[in-house]
């Protein structure tokens, strides 16, 4: 128990972001020799979040970045020794650990469905098993946020959404949330670290504390406009909204960039404020609304003259589904003769399908997605328009799947455009396309 | 957009884990001069999570650790300059930033209620406002997890709980979750980084993949027992539970440490497995159950001969409430004459109470908590048994509130023991003690 722990950010290695049991399994299998059996692990979701029609893959870029830093350096090895997590032989093996296998995966931003093989890890059991926790943590978190974010940007239908949920989630989860939201179409984030680290555009102006700090609203608005310019957004609901809007336009003039509403009945207020702004000549001043918005509130506000939505809590908590529920399972491994055997647990309530998977999105001649076709053991037949879903991410240990974040953002938009229209219904429903398994065993 | 971003763990500074608008408010108030007004910020929750009877404060130690690393070094300043987040004068001010004020707060592990002033930050506006996001991120996350964890350990009533949710949350949130769960009485965690960083005891044995890797269950169990010893816990539900239990005792003997059930009807199975183990002479072999447990499932399983509960998803997602909903508000600030003025937003749906707060837990002569008494502007009267809730965390910029994690764990147990018994009911209800405000303005 130390009170002088280093900052979470002070360690470069991601190797201990790992469940204890992965290393004990490693130890036991190194001893029996089974650790070296060629193995295939698969990361997938048994189902979509309750009532959702599609999910969005996010975290791929972060996983590859974290994989690069998944190294057992002396500090990590010393911890494993002193805490007696594993024996010396295992510590020695970990000291030399570099993932040397192949990883295939759905590209970031892609829609996914129940059973979609989102990540395929091909390596020895030893090399693949210890990546379980890190891979799941990243994909479960980032995909939960992106899946919720996608419904929000879909509901906003072109009106920009600002991600501002940092304060409602773990400080580093906040950075990843901002990134995932951007993949799923959010325009900007409030999170400065996401700006630095991932290039997500950042935005922000002022909170109620800024108004309350000053002797009155006039002093606060004047101070803000003098410092940030007329294009700034003034927060108008600290006292009386109508008086504040009048004051805001008086101080900034009709060039005022925006006003923000953060409480009350936003639908009614947005209409009133728009009329007031127009009457004051501030016809181009934007109305930004924030205040516990989610995809349903956004959909309801589409009827109001709102220009920008700011979303916080419900975004970073996955709008009711804070984790995507993905699992990482051994689906195939070699026997002593080197032949690969499909494996799966026999449980009734937690099914998985053994065998190495391939995946294709079946596309109609008119360009619409029709099914998620999953081949077991071999590639499904592509009848012309279909899209291969697994792309190479790591080849012989070398990371080959990194791409600019913008590519994932564009892929998300394209993947969604291809789904049947009912994918965009917010009501609870079934996955918008079925998952079809093709087994190579007739 | 860079694909070569450093690892989240590669940066020591926590300064950019901050919302953009805090720095724009800083810029505007530095320019107007209001930035230097003496201010009091308060972190509190307007309400408890839906239906909960108490909350648990967690994150205090992490906040103090992060505050120490809240420094704008050249890398952070360069980002603010190049992204034009703030003007040069503000960048210069930030370069010299060291928090020099006072922070008071509820000690970690303490129970809290609606309106409890969990953190009081006394400084200039400038120094206090930029801590908003970091403080909220940490307290909202860690307290949500600790509050859920506390209900689970309460329901388990002395049976040990293992935290194993790392895979279902962001990889660094996982580390903080393990820490928060430990504060709230969990016995161990699966998370190795939480072991290293915070000294939380770690545990783990094997997953289904380990069994599936081997040619049969016999080979897998033999391998595990040979490597990890007879005291290990064997996972017995990969194929047939009864056959696996028999095999487990055959291989390890009656000294077998434990068996783990991870699927099916745990209540029925635990009884059957206990009987089978006893008949095989393995009367001391523990039964560990895991599989989407939450506080309600634990309560239901108290009727079964379960020895250990493993909890994952519902723990790290706050059992339906992944964020504690705390806010950070300016409640008082100086005017030009230096006199402190209580301030609050006039909104109907988001109330806060202006003024510097003091807090006392009113304790009956029999040692039971009776009320959360909050003094506005002055300390409430202590009639003898009452407990002062605000302790010094930072004094003149110096961190004075760090303590071993065990102290927070012990405080949690003591704080809970003091609450009326109905605090431990899992059913939805009102806060178990009322919050009473005492205003110094008669």
PDB file of C-alpha atoms in Angstrom, chain A residues 43-44 58 135-145 321-327, chain B residues 167-170:
ATOM      1  CA  UNK A  43     -13.097 -11.311 -30.246  1.00  0.00           C
ATOM      2  CA  UNK A  44     -16.832 -10.971 -30.849  1.00  0.00           C
ATOM      3  CA  UNK A  58     -14.026   1.354 -32.335  1.00  0.00           C
ATOM      4  CA  UNK A 135      -8.013  -6.162 -26.311  1.00  0.00           C
ATOM      5  CA  UNK A 136     -11.353  -6.545 -24.559  1.00  0.00           C
ATOM      6  CA  UNK A 137     -10.936  -3.434 -22.412  1.00  0.00           C
ATOM      7  CA  UNK A 138     -10.251  -1.285 -25.428  1.00  0.00           C
ATOM      8  CA  UNK A 139     -12.865  -2.699 -27.795  1.00  0.00           C
ATOM      9  CA  UNK A 140     -15.585  -3.022 -25.151  1.00  0.00           C
ATOM     10  CA  UNK A 141     -15.179   0.562 -24.061  1.00  0.00           C
ATOM     11  CA  UNK A 142     -14.571   2.304 -27.332  1.00  0.00           C
ATOM     12  CA  UNK A 143     -17.220   0.349 -29.252  1.00  0.00           C
ATOM     13  CA  UNK A 144     -19.844   1.003 -26.562  1.00  0.00           C
ATOM     14  CA  UNK A 145     -19.215   4.730 -26.868  1.00  0.00           C
ATOM     15  CA  UNK A 321     -24.888   0.303 -22.361  1.00  0.00           C
ATOM     16  CA  UNK A 322     -21.480   1.278 -20.974  1.00  0.00           C
ATOM     17  CA  UNK A 323     -19.780  -1.866 -22.212  1.00  0.00           C
ATOM     18  CA  UNK A 324     -20.216  -3.652 -25.526  1.00  0.00           C
ATOM     19  CA  UNK A 325     -20.148  -7.106 -23.925  1.00  0.00           C
ATOM     20  CA  UNK A 326     -17.531  -8.489 -26.281  1.00  0.00           C
ATOM     21  CA  UNK A 327     -15.658 -11.670 -25.382  1.00  0.00           C
TER      22      UNK A 327
ATOM     23  CA  UNK B 167     -12.139  -6.493 -19.607  1.00  0.00           C
ATOM     24  CA  UNK B 168     -15.468  -4.694 -19.543  1.00  0.00           C
ATOM     25  CA  UNK B 169     -14.202  -1.153 -19.086  1.00  0.00           C
ATOM     26  CA  UNK B 170     -11.494   1.172 -20.386  1.00  0.00           C
TER      27      UNK B 170
END
